[in-house]
PDB file of C-alpha atoms in Angstrom:
ATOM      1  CA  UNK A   6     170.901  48.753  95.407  1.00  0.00           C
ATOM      2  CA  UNK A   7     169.339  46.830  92.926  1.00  0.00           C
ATOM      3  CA  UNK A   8     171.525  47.284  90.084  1.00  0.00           C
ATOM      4  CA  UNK A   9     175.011  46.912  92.284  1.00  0.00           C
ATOM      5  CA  UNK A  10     173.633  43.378  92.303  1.00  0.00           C
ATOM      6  CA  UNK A  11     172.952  43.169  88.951  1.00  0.00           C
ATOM      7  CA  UNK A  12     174.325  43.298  85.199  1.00  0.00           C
ATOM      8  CA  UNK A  13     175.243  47.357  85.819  1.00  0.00           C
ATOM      9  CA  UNK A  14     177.442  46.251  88.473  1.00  0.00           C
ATOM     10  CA  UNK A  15     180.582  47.039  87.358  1.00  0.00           C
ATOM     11  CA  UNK A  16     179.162  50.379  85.896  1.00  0.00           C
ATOM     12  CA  UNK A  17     177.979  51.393  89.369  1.00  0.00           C
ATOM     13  CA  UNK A  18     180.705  50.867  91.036  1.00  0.00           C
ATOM     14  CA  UNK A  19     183.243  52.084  88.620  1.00  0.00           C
ATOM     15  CA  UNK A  20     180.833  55.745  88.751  1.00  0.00           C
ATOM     16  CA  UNK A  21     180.839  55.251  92.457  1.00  0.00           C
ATOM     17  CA  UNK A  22     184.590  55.203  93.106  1.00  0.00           C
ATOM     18  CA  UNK A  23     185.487  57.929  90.563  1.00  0.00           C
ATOM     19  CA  UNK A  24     183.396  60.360  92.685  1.00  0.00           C
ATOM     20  CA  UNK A  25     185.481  59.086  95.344  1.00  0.00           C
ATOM     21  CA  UNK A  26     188.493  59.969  93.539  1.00  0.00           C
ATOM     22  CA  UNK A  27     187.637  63.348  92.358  1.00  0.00           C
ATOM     23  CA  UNK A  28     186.302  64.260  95.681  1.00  0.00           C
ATOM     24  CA  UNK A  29     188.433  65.650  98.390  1.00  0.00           C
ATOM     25  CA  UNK A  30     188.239  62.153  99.636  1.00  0.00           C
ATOM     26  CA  UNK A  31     190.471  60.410  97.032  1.00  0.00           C
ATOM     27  CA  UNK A  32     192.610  58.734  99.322  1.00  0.00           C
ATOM     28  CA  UNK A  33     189.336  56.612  99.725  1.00  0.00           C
ATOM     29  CA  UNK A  34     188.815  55.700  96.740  1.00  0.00           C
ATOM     30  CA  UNK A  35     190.120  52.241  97.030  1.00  0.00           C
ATOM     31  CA  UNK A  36     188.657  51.301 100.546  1.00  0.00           C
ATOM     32  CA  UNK A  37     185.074  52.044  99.111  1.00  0.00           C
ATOM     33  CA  UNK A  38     185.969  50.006  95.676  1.00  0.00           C
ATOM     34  CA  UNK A  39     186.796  47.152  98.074  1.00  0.00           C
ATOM     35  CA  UNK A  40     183.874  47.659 100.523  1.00  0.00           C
ATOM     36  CA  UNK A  41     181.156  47.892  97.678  1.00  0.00           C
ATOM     37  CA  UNK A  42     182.516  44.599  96.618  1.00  0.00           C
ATOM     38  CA  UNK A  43     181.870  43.342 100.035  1.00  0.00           C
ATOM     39  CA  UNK A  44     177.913  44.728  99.742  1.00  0.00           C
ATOM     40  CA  UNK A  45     177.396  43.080  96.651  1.00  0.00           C
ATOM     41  CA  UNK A  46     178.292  39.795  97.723  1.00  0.00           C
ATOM     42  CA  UNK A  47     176.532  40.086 100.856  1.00  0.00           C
ATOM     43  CA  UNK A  48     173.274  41.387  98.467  1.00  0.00           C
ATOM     44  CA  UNK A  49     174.079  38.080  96.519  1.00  0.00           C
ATOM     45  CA  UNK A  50     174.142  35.714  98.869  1.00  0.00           C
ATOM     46  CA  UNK A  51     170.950  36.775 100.668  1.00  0.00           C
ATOM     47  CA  UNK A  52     169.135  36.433  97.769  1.00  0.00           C
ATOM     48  CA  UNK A  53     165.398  37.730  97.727  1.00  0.00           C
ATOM     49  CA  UNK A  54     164.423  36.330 100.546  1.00  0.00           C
ATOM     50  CA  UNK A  55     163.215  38.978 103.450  1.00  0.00           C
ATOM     51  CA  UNK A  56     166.077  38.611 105.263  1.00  0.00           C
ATOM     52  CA  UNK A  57     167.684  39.585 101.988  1.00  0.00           C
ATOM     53  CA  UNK A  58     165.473  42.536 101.335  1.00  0.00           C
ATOM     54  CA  UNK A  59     166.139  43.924 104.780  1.00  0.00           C
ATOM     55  CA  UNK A  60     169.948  43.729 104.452  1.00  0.00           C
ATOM     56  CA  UNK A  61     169.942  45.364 101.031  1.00  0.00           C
ATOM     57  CA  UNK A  62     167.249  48.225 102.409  1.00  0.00           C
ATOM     58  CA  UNK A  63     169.921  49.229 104.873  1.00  0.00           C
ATOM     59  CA  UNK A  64     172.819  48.908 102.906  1.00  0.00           C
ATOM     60  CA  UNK A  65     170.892  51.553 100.784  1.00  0.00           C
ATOM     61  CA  UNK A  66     170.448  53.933 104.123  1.00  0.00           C
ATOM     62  CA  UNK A  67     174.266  53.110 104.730  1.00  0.00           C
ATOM     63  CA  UNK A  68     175.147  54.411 101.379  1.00  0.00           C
ATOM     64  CA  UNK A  69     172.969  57.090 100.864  1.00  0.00           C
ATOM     65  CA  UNK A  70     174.743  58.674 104.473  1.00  0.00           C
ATOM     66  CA  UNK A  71     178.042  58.170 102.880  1.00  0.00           C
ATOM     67  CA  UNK A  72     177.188  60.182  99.290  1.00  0.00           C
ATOM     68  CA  UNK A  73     175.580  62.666 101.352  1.00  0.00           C
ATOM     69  CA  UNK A  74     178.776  63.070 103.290  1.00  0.00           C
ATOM     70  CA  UNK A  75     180.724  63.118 100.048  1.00  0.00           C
ATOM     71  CA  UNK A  76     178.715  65.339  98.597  1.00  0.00           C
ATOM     72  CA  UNK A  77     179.229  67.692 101.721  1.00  0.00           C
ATOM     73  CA  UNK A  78     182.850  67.470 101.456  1.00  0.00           C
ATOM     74  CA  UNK A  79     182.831  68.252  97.897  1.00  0.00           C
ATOM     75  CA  UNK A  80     179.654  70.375  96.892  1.00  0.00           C
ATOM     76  CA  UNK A  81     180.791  70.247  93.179  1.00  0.00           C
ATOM     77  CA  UNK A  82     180.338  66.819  92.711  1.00  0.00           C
ATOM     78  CA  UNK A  83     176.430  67.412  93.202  1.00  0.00           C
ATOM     79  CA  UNK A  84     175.213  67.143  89.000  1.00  0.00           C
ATOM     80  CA  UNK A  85     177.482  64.196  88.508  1.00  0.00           C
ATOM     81  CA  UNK A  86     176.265  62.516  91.933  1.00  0.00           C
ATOM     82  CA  UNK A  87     172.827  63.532  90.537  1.00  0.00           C
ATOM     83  CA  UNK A  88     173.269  61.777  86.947  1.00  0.00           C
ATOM     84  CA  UNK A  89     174.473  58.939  88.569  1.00  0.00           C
ATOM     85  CA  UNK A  90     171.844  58.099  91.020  1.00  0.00           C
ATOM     86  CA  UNK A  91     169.553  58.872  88.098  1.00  0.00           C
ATOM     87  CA  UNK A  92     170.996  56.233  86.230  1.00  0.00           C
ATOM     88  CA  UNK A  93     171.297  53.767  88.968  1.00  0.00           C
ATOM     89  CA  UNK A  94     167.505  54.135  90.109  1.00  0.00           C
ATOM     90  CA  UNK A  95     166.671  50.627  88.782  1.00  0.00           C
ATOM     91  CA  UNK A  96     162.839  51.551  88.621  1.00  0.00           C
ATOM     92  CA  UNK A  97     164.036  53.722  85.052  1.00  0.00           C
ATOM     93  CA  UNK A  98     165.000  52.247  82.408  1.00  0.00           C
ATOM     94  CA  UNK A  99     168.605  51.735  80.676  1.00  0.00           C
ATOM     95  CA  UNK A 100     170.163  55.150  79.794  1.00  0.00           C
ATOM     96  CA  UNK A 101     169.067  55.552  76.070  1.00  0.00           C
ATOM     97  CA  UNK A 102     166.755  52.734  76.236  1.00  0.00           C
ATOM     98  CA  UNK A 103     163.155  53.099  74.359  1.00  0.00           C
ATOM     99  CA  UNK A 104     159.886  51.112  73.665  1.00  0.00           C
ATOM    100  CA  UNK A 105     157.688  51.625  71.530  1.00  0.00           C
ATOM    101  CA  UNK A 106     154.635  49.257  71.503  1.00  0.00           C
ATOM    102  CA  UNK A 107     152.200  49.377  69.065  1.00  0.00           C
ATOM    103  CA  UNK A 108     148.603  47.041  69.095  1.00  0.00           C
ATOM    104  CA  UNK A 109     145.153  46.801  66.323  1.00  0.00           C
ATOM    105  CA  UNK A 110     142.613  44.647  67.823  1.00  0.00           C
ATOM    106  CA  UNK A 111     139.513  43.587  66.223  1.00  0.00           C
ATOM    107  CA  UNK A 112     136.400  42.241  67.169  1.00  0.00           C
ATOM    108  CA  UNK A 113     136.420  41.617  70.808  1.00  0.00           C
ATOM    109  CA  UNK A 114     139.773  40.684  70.943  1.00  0.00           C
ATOM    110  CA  UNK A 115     142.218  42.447  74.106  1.00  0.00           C
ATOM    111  CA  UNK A 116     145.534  44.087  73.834  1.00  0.00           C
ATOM    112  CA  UNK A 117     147.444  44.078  77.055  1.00  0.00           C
ATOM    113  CA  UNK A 118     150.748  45.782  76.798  1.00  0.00           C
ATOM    114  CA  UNK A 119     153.754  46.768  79.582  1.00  0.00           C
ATOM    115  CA  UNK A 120     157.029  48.032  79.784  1.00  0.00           C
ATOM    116  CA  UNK A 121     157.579  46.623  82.780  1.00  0.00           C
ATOM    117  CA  UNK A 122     155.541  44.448  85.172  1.00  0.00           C
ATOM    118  CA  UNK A 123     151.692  43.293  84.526  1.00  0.00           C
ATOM    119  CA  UNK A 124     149.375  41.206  86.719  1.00  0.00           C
ATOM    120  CA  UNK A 125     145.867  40.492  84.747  1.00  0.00           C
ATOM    121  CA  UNK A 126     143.117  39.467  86.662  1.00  0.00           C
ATOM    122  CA  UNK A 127     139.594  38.550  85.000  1.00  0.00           C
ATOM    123  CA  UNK A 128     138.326  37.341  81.725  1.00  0.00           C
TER     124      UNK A 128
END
């Protein structure tokens, strides 16, 4: 859920309700538009406090039941329903995103690189 409260947002959800609207479930389409709106704020205003965490880990169980019941409704929605969880997984990066990191060190100098999180400990 982390990127339906985040910059992708309208991305997500814009993905999310065009499945909706090319399932058999169409007629949906608009309740879910209106219902992910009410998640995100919900995700907002909780924050990252544990509370916050706990709400958004079962919105996630809520929503995974749902695309699993779309998908069961409408079996050929199951490579775009793929792609888009793919994209949405906010442990990957950006679609089309690259690093490339490059480091000389000399003498006893370190190099400490990431493309993502790093915790050092130590001299």
């Amino acid at each position: 859920m982390g990127r339906l409260a985040a910059d992708g947002w309208e991305q997500a959800k814009r993905a999310v309700v065009a499945l909706w609207r090319r399932s058999g479930r169409a007629n949906e389409a608009e309740v879910v538009a209106g219902e992910l709106e009410e998640c995100r704020s919900e995700l907002l205003a909780s924050g990252q406090s544990e509370e916050g965490q706990a709400a958004a880990r079962e919105m996630a169980i809520e929503w995974r039941g749902r695309l699993r019941g779309l998908l069961a409704a409408e079996p050929a929605l199951a490579e775009e329903l793929r792609a888009l969880l793919t994209e949405l997984r906010p442990d990957q990066p950006e679609s089309g995103a690259r690093v490339e990191m490059h480091g000389t060190a000399s003498d006893q100098a370190k190099i400490y690189m990431s493309g993502g999180s790093m915790h050092i400990s130590g001299s």
